[in-house]
Tab-separated table of C-alpha atoms in Angstrom:
chain	number	residue	atom	x	y	z
A	1	ILE	CA	-0.390	-0.226	-0.740
A	2	SER	CA	1.652	3.729	-1.326
A	3	ARG	CA	0.726	5.665	1.755
A	4	VAL	CA	1.328	10.025	1.859
A	5	PRO	CA	3.488	11.838	4.425
A	6	LEU	CA	1.304	14.035	7.029
A	7	SER	CA	1.520	15.532	9.914
A	8	CYS	CA	-0.809	16.962	12.469
A	9	ALA	CA	-1.047	18.717	15.846
A	10	CYS	CA	-3.705	17.830	18.911
A	11	SER	CA	-4.357	17.897	22.933
A	12	PHE	CA	-2.788	14.791	24.504
A	13	SER	CA	-7.507	14.669	25.693
A	14	GLU	CA	-7.404	14.353	21.824
A	15	LEU	CA	-4.542	11.776	21.191
A	16	ASN	CA	-6.208	8.341	21.618
A	17	LEU	CA	-8.765	9.517	19.712
A	18	VAL	CA	-6.987	10.950	16.158
A	19	LYS	CA	-5.026	7.525	16.993
A	20	LEU	CA	-7.794	4.856	16.335
A	21	ARG	CA	-9.605	7.302	13.150
A	22	VAL	CA	-6.360	6.559	12.139
A	23	ALA	CA	-5.701	3.112	12.131
A	24	GLU	CA	-9.403	2.547	11.140
A	25	LEU	CA	-8.922	4.103	8.042
A	26	GLY	CA	-5.287	1.313	7.483
A	27	GLY	CA	-2.952	4.721	8.423
A	28	LEU	CA	0.048	4.668	10.400
A	29	VAL	CA	1.283	6.545	13.666
A	30	LEU	CA	4.975	7.344	12.344
A	31	GLU	CA	6.290	9.058	15.449
A	32	GLU	CA	4.658	10.789	18.184
A	33	THR	CA	6.617	14.079	19.770
A	34	PHE	CA	4.869	16.162	23.181
A	35	THR	CA	4.601	18.992	23.260
A	36	ALA	CA	4.141	21.654	26.385
A	37	ASN	CA	0.816	22.656	24.480
A	38	GLY	CA	-0.484	18.602	23.330
A	39	VAL	CA	1.170	16.539	20.239
A	40	GLU	CA	2.386	16.975	17.088
A	41	LEU	CA	1.985	13.505	14.638
A	42	GLN	CA	3.773	12.583	12.213
A	43	LEU	CA	1.917	9.745	9.920
A	44	ALA	CA	1.107	7.832	6.911
A	45	LEU	CA	-1.932	7.689	5.161
A	46	GLY	CA	-2.976	5.927	1.544
A	47	GLU	CA	-3.928	8.879	-0.783
A	48	ALA	CA	-7.876	8.036	-0.873
A	49	GLN	CA	-8.724	9.076	2.732
A	50	ILE	CA	-6.995	11.389	3.233
A	51	ASP	CA	-9.677	14.231	2.879
A	52	THR	CA	-12.095	11.401	4.698
A	53	LEU	CA	-9.786	12.113	7.746
A	54	GLN	CA	-9.067	16.033	8.152
A	55	THR	CA	-13.138	15.185	7.555
A	56	GLN	CA	-13.769	13.042	11.038
A	57	LEU	CA	-10.059	15.328	12.876
A	58	ALA	CA	-12.003	18.381	12.210
A	59	ASP	CA	-14.958	16.781	13.282
A	60	LEU	CA	-13.854	15.663	16.953
A	61	SER	CA	-11.718	19.458	17.793
A	62	ARG	CA	-13.926	21.863	15.967
A	63	GLY	CA	-11.840	22.433	13.322
A	64	ARG	CA	-8.270	22.712	15.325
A	65	ILE	CA	-6.745	19.117	13.578
A	66	LEU	CA	-5.232	20.095	10.578
A	67	LEU	CA	-3.140	17.520	8.483
A	68	GLN	CA	-0.159	18.811	6.816
A	69	ARG	CA	1.479	16.855	4.029
């Protein structure tokens, strides 16, 4: 499976939900970096799932979590 590298940041309280959504779509969490404000994630996800994940993450974070390539 070809996956696209992505990054995003979330709060500590959102981390488990973000990881669950990524896994449900067949993606991988490559790296987690804990910061004073939350967690920065390096992800890999199939191109066809990116829009779906972005919508799910926006819904669970009230629009704060943005995927970046």
